[in-house]
Amino acid sequence: MASARKRPRAEPEDNRAECPFTIKIVDPKDKEQKKKKRRRTENGDEEDAAQRINLQMSPFAPSGKFKTHETMDLFYQVDPPKRWTDMTRYNSFVLNGIKYFSEGFIYVANDSSIERQKAVNNNEPIQYRKKSDDDWVARILEIRASDEHHVYARVYWMYWPDELPQGTHDGKKTIQGRQPYHGMNELVASNHMDIINVVSVTSQAQVKQWYEENDEEIQNALYWRQAFDVRTYELSSVELVCSCNTPGNPDKMLIGCTTEPCKKWMHEQCIIDDALKAVYKRLGTDKPHLAPVATKKEETGDEGKRPLSPSETGAEGAAEQSIDVKSEAAPADAVHVSTKDKVEVRPADDEDAQAAPEDSLPVRTAADQQQQRAMSENTTTTTDTPSKPAGSGKSTSGRKPGRPRKKAGAEANGESARPWEGLFEATLKTADMGPPIIEFRDLRDNVVGGEKTWTEPVKCLLCGNQVN
């Protein structure tokens, strides 16, 4: 098996599949200058066809936008040009009995995948690897061959998020590598063009574009939603959700607000953190959680007593049709008293039932990205120990979550960024029928009395209404 050339390498590569062609990206302004120069030639000779500048219309149309270029269309040249254009162009090729078509996706062997395959064949242990250590993924743009031993494909590379280079522009940030919102099977489309020898192709790949309003299309499959422009190192924008204003990770659950004017998506972990913050603000380190005191109406289930009508059992004899009543004006200082006592009951925790919103957006550290990997089916738990990440189960709204952010600057002020850790934990529970709820557990051993576990409804982090 031979691997393809995707990155320039200085050292010799014995297992590199022979490919004499290279791609040069051309500025379209240079093309215009060449046109003007060609018009000025006295003999009227046109530019040689082999030297012409080509335009590749991008097969990728991401939902998000780029800041510099509107599209990923690319002007390019092939070197050596004449040798490339002299070859026959084909719609497909057959390798090891498998037919590959132009515009199809393929897996391409690289050095890492070759070494791993050798280890498997030799029964050697395989070390942990990143997704970028797997075969590369590419989309075929064009197939040309001089004979059956010299078949080449011009391709656009798909990037694993781990491969995003240093200096990549993601919105207002400059990043490198995988980000918290990237899913395990997520790829990044690109206009990074290359020509490969097709003997390095290992198999066909199934890749779908994910439109973020529907994640049913990307279950257990490779997918892309974002694109990388190799000319400017820009990533296309992605949909921002939740009060933290960050993208969602398709491997994790999102909860949707059910209030019609809002309808915003929220990260599961952000909901849990906000709920724990509110509980800590309400109970602190020493106050027990007391169950709300039920009113007499709630205890008995009666709707309240009212006078019986003559038709009801217990009413006195037949009543007259009506009676005229004359009233006297009440003195100015009269007090109007209801005929029934009214009792107002407030739960012990009513005063601080809702947490104040964050004054500043939280930020995420690299350590947080490693803490949330393994997931439960439908719940996420936050404790004082490094927490396991959110589950992969779906919300009633059909999405999965992204990760929360930490509040910046708290540690610098001598405060814990998450003061509830070790005191309370919370689990978000969803069901096919009924609204989601948060189950709290009191971990404080020094607090006597009160409930140690209780549930509360989920409230939208943006509009404050209950999620039903």
Coordinates of C-alpha atoms in Angstrom, one line a residue:
M1 CA 0.0 0.0 0.0
A2 CA 1.3 3.5 -0.9
S3 CA 0.3 6.8 0.7
A4 CA -0.6 10.0 -0.9
R5 CA 1.1 13.4 -0.7
K6 CA -0.9 15.7 1.5
R7 CA 1.8 17.7 3.3
P8 CA 5.3 18.6 1.9
R9 CA 8.0 16.6 3.5
A10 CA 11.8 17.1 3.4
E11 CA 12.8 13.6 4.2
P12 CA 12.7 10.8 1.5
E13 CA 9.6 8.8 1.4
D14 CA 10.0 5.3 0.1
N15 CA 6.4 4.4 0.5
R16 CA 5.1 7.5 -1.2
A17 CA 3.0 6.7 -4.3
E18 CA 4.7 8.2 -7.4
C19 CA 2.9 11.4 -8.5
P20 CA 4.8 13.9 -10.7
F21 CA 2.1 16.6 -10.5
T22 CA 1.7 19.6 -8.2
I23 CA -1.0 22.3 -7.8
K24 CA -0.4 26.0 -7.8
I25 CA -3.1 28.4 -6.5
V26 CA -3.3 31.5 -8.7
D27 CA -4.7 34.9 -7.7
P28 CA -7.5 35.8 -10.1
K29 CA -6.0 39.3 -10.4
D30 CA -3.0 37.8 -12.0
K31 CA -5.3 36.1 -14.5
E32 CA -6.7 39.5 -15.5
Q33 CA -3.3 40.9 -15.9
K34 CA -2.3 38.0 -18.2
K35 CA -5.4 38.6 -20.3
K36 CA -4.5 42.2 -20.8
K37 CA -0.9 41.3 -21.7
R38 CA -2.2 38.7 -24.2
R39 CA -4.4 41.3 -25.9
R40 CA -1.4 43.6 -26.3
T41 CA 0.8 41.0 -28.1
E42 CA 1.5 42.1 -31.7
N43 CA 1.4 38.6 -33.3
G44 CA -2.0 37.9 -31.7
D45 CA -0.8 34.5 -30.4
E46 CA -3.1 33.2 -27.7
E47 CA -1.7 31.7 -24.4
D48 CA -0.9 28.1 -24.8
A49 CA -3.7 25.9 -23.6
A50 CA -1.4 23.9 -21.3
Q51 CA -0.5 27.1 -19.5
R52 CA -4.0 28.4 -19.0
I53 CA -5.3 29.2 -15.5
N54 CA -8.2 27.0 -14.5
L55 CA -11.2 27.7 -12.3
Q56 CA -12.5 25.0 -10.0
M57 CA -16.0 25.7 -8.9
S58 CA -16.3 24.5 -5.3
P59 CA -18.5 21.4 -4.7
F60 CA -19.0 22.6 -1.1
A61 CA -21.5 25.2 -0.1
P62 CA -21.3 25.6 3.7
S63 CA -24.3 27.1 5.5
G64 CA -22.0 29.6 7.3
K65 CA -20.1 32.5 5.7
F66 CA -16.5 33.5 5.2
K67 CA -15.2 37.0 5.9
T68 CA -12.9 37.4 2.9
H69 CA -14.3 35.3 0.0
E70 CA -17.9 34.6 -0.7
T71 CA -17.2 31.2 -2.1
M72 CA -14.5 28.5 -2.1
D73 CA -14.0 28.7 -5.9
L74 CA -10.4 28.4 -6.7
F75 CA -8.1 29.5 -9.6
Y76 CA -5.2 27.0 -10.1
Q77 CA -2.6 25.7 -12.4
V78 CA -1.2 22.1 -12.7
D79 CA 2.6 21.6 -13.1
P80 CA 3.8 20.2 -15.5
P81 CA 0.8 21.5 -17.4
K82 CA 1.2 19.8 -20.8
R83 CA 1.8 16.3 -19.3
W84 CA -1.5 16.7 -17.4
T85 CA -3.6 17.9 -20.3
D86 CA -2.2 15.3 -22.6
M87 CA -3.6 12.5 -20.5
T88 CA -7.1 11.2 -21.1
R89 CA -9.9 12.3 -18.8
Y90 CA -12.1 9.7 -17.2
N91 CA -15.4 9.6 -15.2
S92 CA -14.3 6.7 -13.0
F93 CA -11.5 4.2 -12.3
V94 CA -11.5 0.6 -11.0
L95 CA -9.1 -0.4 -8.3
N96 CA -9.0 -3.9 -6.6
G97 CA -12.5 -4.6 -8.1
I98 CA -14.0 -1.4 -6.7
K99 CA -15.3 1.4 -9.0
Y100 CA -14.6 5.0 -7.9
F101 CA -16.4 7.9 -9.5
S102 CA -15.5 11.6 -10.0
E103 CA -17.3 13.7 -7.3
G104 CA -17.2 10.7 -4.9
F105 CA -15.5 10.6 -1.5
I106 CA -12.5 8.3 -0.9
Y107 CA -10.2 7.2 2.0
V108 CA -6.5 7.7 1.2
A109 CA -3.7 6.0 3.0
N110 CA -1.1 8.1 4.8
D111 CA 2.0 7.2 6.8
S112 CA 0.2 6.8 10.1
S113 CA -2.5 4.5 8.7
I114 CA 0.2 2.4 6.9
E115 CA 2.2 2.0 10.1
R116 CA -0.9 1.0 12.0
Q117 CA -1.9 -1.5 9.4
K118 CA 1.6 -3.0 9.6
A119 CA 1.3 -3.3 13.4
V120 CA -2.1 -5.1 13.0
N121 CA -0.6 -7.5 10.5
N122 CA 2.3 -8.2 12.9
N123 CA 0.0 -8.6 15.9
E124 CA 1.7 -5.6 17.6
P125 CA -0.2 -3.4 20.2
I126 CA -1.8 -0.3 18.8
Q127 CA -1.4 2.9 20.7
Y128 CA -4.1 5.5 21.2
R129 CA -4.6 7.6 18.1
K130 CA -6.4 10.7 17.0
K131 CA -8.9 10.8 14.2
S132 CA -6.2 12.5 12.0
D133 CA -4.1 9.3 12.3
D134 CA -6.8 7.5 10.3
D135 CA -6.9 7.4 6.6
W136 CA -7.3 10.8 5.0
V137 CA -10.6 11.6 3.3
A138 CA -10.8 13.4 0.0
R139 CA -13.4 14.3 -2.7
I140 CA -12.5 13.4 -6.3
L141 CA -12.7 16.4 -8.7
E142 CA -11.1 15.0 -11.8
I143 CA -9.6 11.7 -13.0
R144 CA -6.9 11.5 -15.7
A145 CA -4.7 8.6 -16.9
S146 CA -2.1 7.9 -19.6
D147 CA -2.5 4.2 -19.2
E148 CA -3.6 1.7 -16.5
H149 CA -0.4 2.1 -14.6
H150 CA -0.5 5.9 -14.5
V151 CA -3.9 6.9 -13.1
Y152 CA -4.2 10.1 -11.1
A153 CA -7.0 12.0 -9.3
R154 CA -7.2 15.7 -8.6
V155 CA -8.9 16.0 -5.2
Y156 CA -10.1 18.4 -2.5
W157 CA -8.9 17.3 0.9
M158 CA -11.4 16.9 3.8
Y159 CA -9.7 17.8 7.1
W160 CA -10.1 16.0 10.4
P161 CA -10.6 18.9 13.0
D162 CA -7.3 17.8 14.6
E163 CA -5.5 18.8 11.4
L164 CA -6.6 22.4 11.4
P165 CA -3.3 24.3 11.2
Q166 CA -1.9 26.9 13.5
G167 CA -3.2 30.4 12.7
T168 CA -6.7 29.2 11.6
H169 CA -9.3 32.0 12.0
D170 CA -12.5 30.8 13.7
G171 CA -14.7 33.9 13.9
K172 CA -12.8 36.4 16.1
K173 CA -10.5 33.7 17.5
T174 CA -7.2 32.2 16.1
I175 CA -7.1 28.5 16.8
Q176 CA -5.4 25.3 16.0
G177 CA -6.8 21.8 16.0
R178 CA -10.0 20.3 17.3
Q179 CA -12.5 22.6 19.0
P180 CA -15.1 21.7 21.7
Y181 CA -17.9 21.9 19.2
H182 CA -16.4 19.4 16.8
G183 CA -18.0 15.9 16.8
M184 CA -16.1 12.7 16.7
N185 CA -17.2 11.9 13.1
E186 CA -17.0 15.5 12.0
L187 CA -14.9 16.5 9.0
V188 CA -14.1 20.0 7.7
A189 CA -14.5 20.6 4.0
S190 CA -11.7 22.5 2.3
N191 CA -10.4 23.9 -1.1
H192 CA -7.0 22.4 -0.4
M193 CA -6.4 20.9 -3.8
D194 CA -3.9 18.1 -4.6
I195 CA -3.2 15.4 -7.2
I196 CA -2.7 11.9 -6.0
N197 CA -1.8 8.5 -7.5
V198 CA -5.0 6.4 -7.1
V199 CA -3.0 3.4 -5.9
S200 CA -3.1 5.1 -2.5
V201 CA -6.9 4.9 -2.3
T202 CA -8.0 2.4 0.2
S203 CA -11.8 2.5 0.0
Q204 CA -14.9 4.5 -0.7
A205 CA -16.1 7.0 1.9
Q206 CA -19.6 8.1 2.8
V207 CA -19.7 11.7 3.8
K208 CA -22.8 13.9 4.2
Q209 CA -23.3 17.6 4.7
W210 CA -24.9 18.4 8.1
Y211 CA -27.5 21.1 8.1
E212 CA -27.6 22.0 11.8
E213 CA -31.4 22.1 12.0
N214 CA -31.5 18.3 11.4
D215 CA -29.0 16.0 13.1
E216 CA -30.8 12.8 12.0
E217 CA -28.8 12.9 8.8
I218 CA -25.4 12.4 10.5
Q219 CA -26.0 9.5 12.9
N220 CA -23.1 7.0 12.7
A221 CA -21.7 8.6 9.6
L222 CA -19.0 11.0 8.5
Y223 CA -20.3 14.5 8.0
W224 CA -19.2 18.1 7.5
R225 CA -20.9 21.4 8.3
Q226 CA -17.9 23.8 8.3
A227 CA -15.4 24.6 5.6
F228 CA -11.7 25.8 5.6
D229 CA -10.5 28.3 3.0
V230 CA -6.8 27.4 2.4
R231 CA -6.2 30.9 0.8
T232 CA -7.0 32.8 4.0
Y233 CA -7.0 30.1 6.7
E234 CA -10.6 31.0 7.5
L235 CA -13.3 28.6 8.9
S236 CA -16.8 29.3 7.8
S237 CA -19.1 30.4 10.6
V238 CA -21.3 28.0 12.5
E239 CA -24.6 28.5 14.3
L240 CA -24.2 29.9 17.8
V241 CA -26.6 28.7 20.5
C242 CA -27.4 29.0 24.2
S243 CA -26.7 31.9 26.6
C244 CA -22.9 31.2 26.2
N245 CA -23.2 32.0 22.5
T246 CA -21.1 29.0 21.3
P247 CA -21.8 26.3 18.8
G248 CA -23.4 22.9 19.7
N249 CA -21.5 19.6 19.5
P250 CA -23.6 17.1 17.5
D251 CA -22.5 14.3 19.8
K252 CA -24.1 16.0 22.8
M253 CA -27.6 17.0 23.7
L254 CA -29.2 20.4 23.2
I255 CA -32.4 21.3 25.0
G256 CA -34.8 23.5 23.1
C257 CA -36.9 26.3 24.7
T258 CA -40.6 25.6 24.1
T259 CA -41.7 29.2 24.4
E260 CA -42.8 30.3 21.0
P261 CA -41.1 33.7 20.8
C262 CA -37.8 32.2 22.1
K263 CA -37.3 28.7 20.7
K264 CA -33.6 28.9 21.5
W265 CA -31.3 25.9 21.9
M266 CA -29.3 25.4 25.1
H267 CA -26.3 23.3 26.0
E268 CA -27.1 20.6 28.6
Q269 CA -24.1 21.4 30.7
C270 CA -24.9 25.1 30.7
I271 CA -28.4 24.3 32.0
I272 CA -26.9 22.2 34.8
D273 CA -24.3 24.8 35.7
D274 CA -26.9 27.5 35.9
A275 CA -29.1 25.4 38.1
L276 CA -26.3 24.5 40.4
K277 CA -25.3 28.2 40.7
A278 CA -28.8 29.1 41.7
V279 CA -29.0 26.3 44.3
Y280 CA -25.7 27.4 45.8
K281 CA -26.8 31.0 45.9
R282 CA -30.0 29.9 47.7
L283 CA -28.6 27.3 50.1
G284 CA -24.9 28.2 50.4
T285 CA -22.8 25.9 52.6
D286 CA -25.2 25.4 55.6
K287 CA -28.8 26.0 54.7
P288 CA -31.0 22.8 54.2
H289 CA -33.3 22.5 51.3
L290 CA -36.9 22.5 52.6
A291 CA -39.7 21.2 50.6
P292 CA -42.3 23.9 49.7
V293 CA -45.1 24.0 52.3
A294 CA -48.3 22.9 50.6
T295 CA -51.5 24.9 51.0
K296 CA -54.7 23.4 52.4
K297 CA -56.0 23.3 48.9
E298 CA -53.0 21.3 47.7
E299 CA -53.2 18.9 50.6
T300 CA -56.9 18.1 50.4
G301 CA -57.3 18.5 46.6
D302 CA -60.5 20.4 47.3
E303 CA -61.2 23.4 45.2
G304 CA -62.3 25.4 48.2
K305 CA -65.6 25.6 50.0
R306 CA -68.4 27.7 48.6
P307 CA -72.1 28.2 49.7
L308 CA -74.3 25.4 48.7
S309 CA -76.9 26.1 46.2
P310 CA -80.5 25.1 46.9
S311 CA -80.2 22.1 44.6
E312 CA -77.2 20.7 46.6
T313 CA -77.4 18.4 49.5
G314 CA -77.3 20.3 52.8
A315 CA -79.0 23.4 51.4
E316 CA -81.9 24.8 53.3
G317 CA -85.5 25.0 52.0
A318 CA -86.6 26.7 48.9
A319 CA -85.4 30.3 48.4
E320 CA -87.3 33.3 47.3
Q321 CA -86.8 34.6 43.8
S322 CA -84.9 37.8 44.9
I323 CA -84.6 40.6 47.4
D324 CA -83.8 44.2 47.0
V325 CA -80.9 45.3 49.2
K326 CA -80.3 48.9 50.1
S327 CA -76.8 49.8 51.2
E328 CA -75.5 52.6 53.3
A329 CA -72.4 54.5 52.3
A330 CA -69.4 53.2 54.1
P331 CA -67.3 55.7 56.2
A332 CA -64.1 56.9 54.5
D333 CA -62.0 55.0 56.9
A334 CA -63.8 51.8 56.6
V335 CA -61.8 48.6 56.3
H336 CA -63.0 46.0 53.8
V337 CA -62.4 42.5 55.1
S338 CA -62.9 39.4 53.0
T339 CA -65.3 36.8 54.3
K340 CA -62.6 34.1 53.9
D341 CA -59.1 34.1 55.3
K342 CA -56.4 34.1 52.6
V343 CA -53.2 32.3 53.3
E344 CA -50.1 33.2 51.3
V345 CA -47.4 30.6 51.4
R346 CA -44.0 31.1 50.0
P347 CA -41.5 28.2 49.6
A348 CA -38.4 28.5 51.6
D349 CA -36.4 28.9 48.5
D350 CA -38.7 31.3 46.6
E351 CA -36.6 34.4 47.3
D352 CA -33.7 33.2 45.2
A353 CA -35.5 30.8 43.0
Q354 CA -33.8 32.1 39.9
A355 CA -30.1 32.8 39.5
A356 CA -28.9 36.1 38.3
P357 CA -27.4 35.9 34.8
E358 CA -23.7 35.8 34.4
D359 CA -22.1 39.2 34.2
S360 CA -19.4 37.9 31.8
L361 CA -19.2 35.2 29.3
P362 CA -17.2 32.1 30.6
V363 CA -14.2 30.7 28.9
R364 CA -13.0 27.2 28.4
T365 CA -9.7 25.7 29.2
A366 CA -7.9 22.9 27.4
A367 CA -8.2 20.7 30.5
D368 CA -12.0 20.9 30.3
Q369 CA -11.9 19.3 26.8
Q370 CA -10.3 16.2 28.2
Q371 CA -12.7 15.8 31.2
Q372 CA -15.8 15.2 29.1
R373 CA -15.4 12.1 26.9
A374 CA -17.4 9.1 28.2
M375 CA -21.2 9.8 28.3
S376 CA -24.3 8.2 29.9
E377 CA -27.3 7.5 27.8
N378 CA -29.7 10.3 28.8
T379 CA -28.1 12.2 31.7
T380 CA -25.2 14.4 32.6
T381 CA -23.9 14.7 36.2
T382 CA -21.7 17.5 37.6
T383 CA -19.8 16.7 40.8
D384 CA -16.8 17.9 42.7
T385 CA -14.6 15.4 40.9
P386 CA -13.7 15.8 37.2
S387 CA -17.1 15.3 35.6
K388 CA -18.0 12.9 32.9
P389 CA -19.4 14.6 29.8
A390 CA -23.0 14.8 28.8
G391 CA -24.8 11.8 27.5
S392 CA -25.5 11.1 23.9
G393 CA -29.2 10.7 24.3
K394 CA -31.6 13.0 22.5
S395 CA -33.6 15.8 24.0
T396 CA -37.3 16.1 23.4
S397 CA -36.4 18.8 20.9
G398 CA -34.2 16.5 18.9
R399 CA -30.7 18.0 19.3
K400 CA -27.6 17.0 21.2
P401 CA -25.4 19.3 23.2
G402 CA -22.2 21.4 23.2
R403 CA -20.0 22.1 26.2
P404 CA -20.3 24.8 28.8
R405 CA -17.8 27.5 29.5
K406 CA -16.2 28.6 32.7
K407 CA -16.4 32.1 34.1
A408 CA -13.3 34.1 33.5
G409 CA -11.5 35.9 36.2
A410 CA -13.0 34.2 39.3
E411 CA -9.8 32.4 40.3
A412 CA -7.8 35.6 40.0
N413 CA -10.1 37.2 42.6
G414 CA -9.5 34.4 45.0
E415 CA -12.9 32.8 44.4
S416 CA -13.7 29.4 43.1
A417 CA -15.1 29.5 39.6
R418 CA -17.5 26.7 40.6
P419 CA -18.1 27.1 44.3
W420 CA -20.9 24.4 44.4
E421 CA -18.5 21.6 43.5
G422 CA -18.4 19.1 46.3
L423 CA -21.6 20.5 47.8
F424 CA -24.2 19.7 45.2
E425 CA -24.6 17.7 42.1
A426 CA -27.3 17.8 39.4
T427 CA -28.5 15.5 36.7
L428 CA -30.7 16.6 33.7
K429 CA -33.3 14.0 33.0
T430 CA -35.4 13.8 29.8
A431 CA -38.3 11.6 28.9
D432 CA -40.2 10.8 25.7
M433 CA -43.3 12.1 27.5
G434 CA -43.2 15.1 29.8
P435 CA -40.9 18.0 30.3
P436 CA -37.2 17.7 31.2
I437 CA -36.3 18.1 34.9
I438 CA -33.2 18.6 37.0
E439 CA -32.6 16.2 39.9
F440 CA -30.4 17.7 42.6
R441 CA -28.5 15.9 45.3
D442 CA -27.2 17.5 48.5
L443 CA -23.6 16.3 49.2
R444 CA -23.1 18.4 52.4
D445 CA -22.6 16.1 55.4
N446 CA -22.6 19.0 57.9
V447 CA -26.2 20.1 57.1
V448 CA -28.9 18.5 59.2
G449 CA -32.5 18.3 58.1
G450 CA -34.1 19.1 54.8
E451 CA -34.3 17.0 51.6
K452 CA -31.2 15.4 50.3
T453 CA -32.6 14.9 46.8
W454 CA -35.3 16.9 45.0
T455 CA -36.3 17.9 41.4
E456 CA -36.9 21.2 39.8
P457 CA -38.2 22.1 36.3
V458 CA -35.8 23.3 33.6
K459 CA -35.9 27.0 32.8
C460 CA -34.7 28.7 29.6
L461 CA -31.4 30.4 30.1
L462 CA -32.4 33.2 27.7
C463 CA -36.1 34.0 28.3
G464 CA -36.5 32.5 31.9
N465 CA -39.6 30.5 31.0
Q466 CA -40.1 26.9 32.0
V467 CA -39.3 24.3 29.3
N468 CA -42.3 22.0 28.8

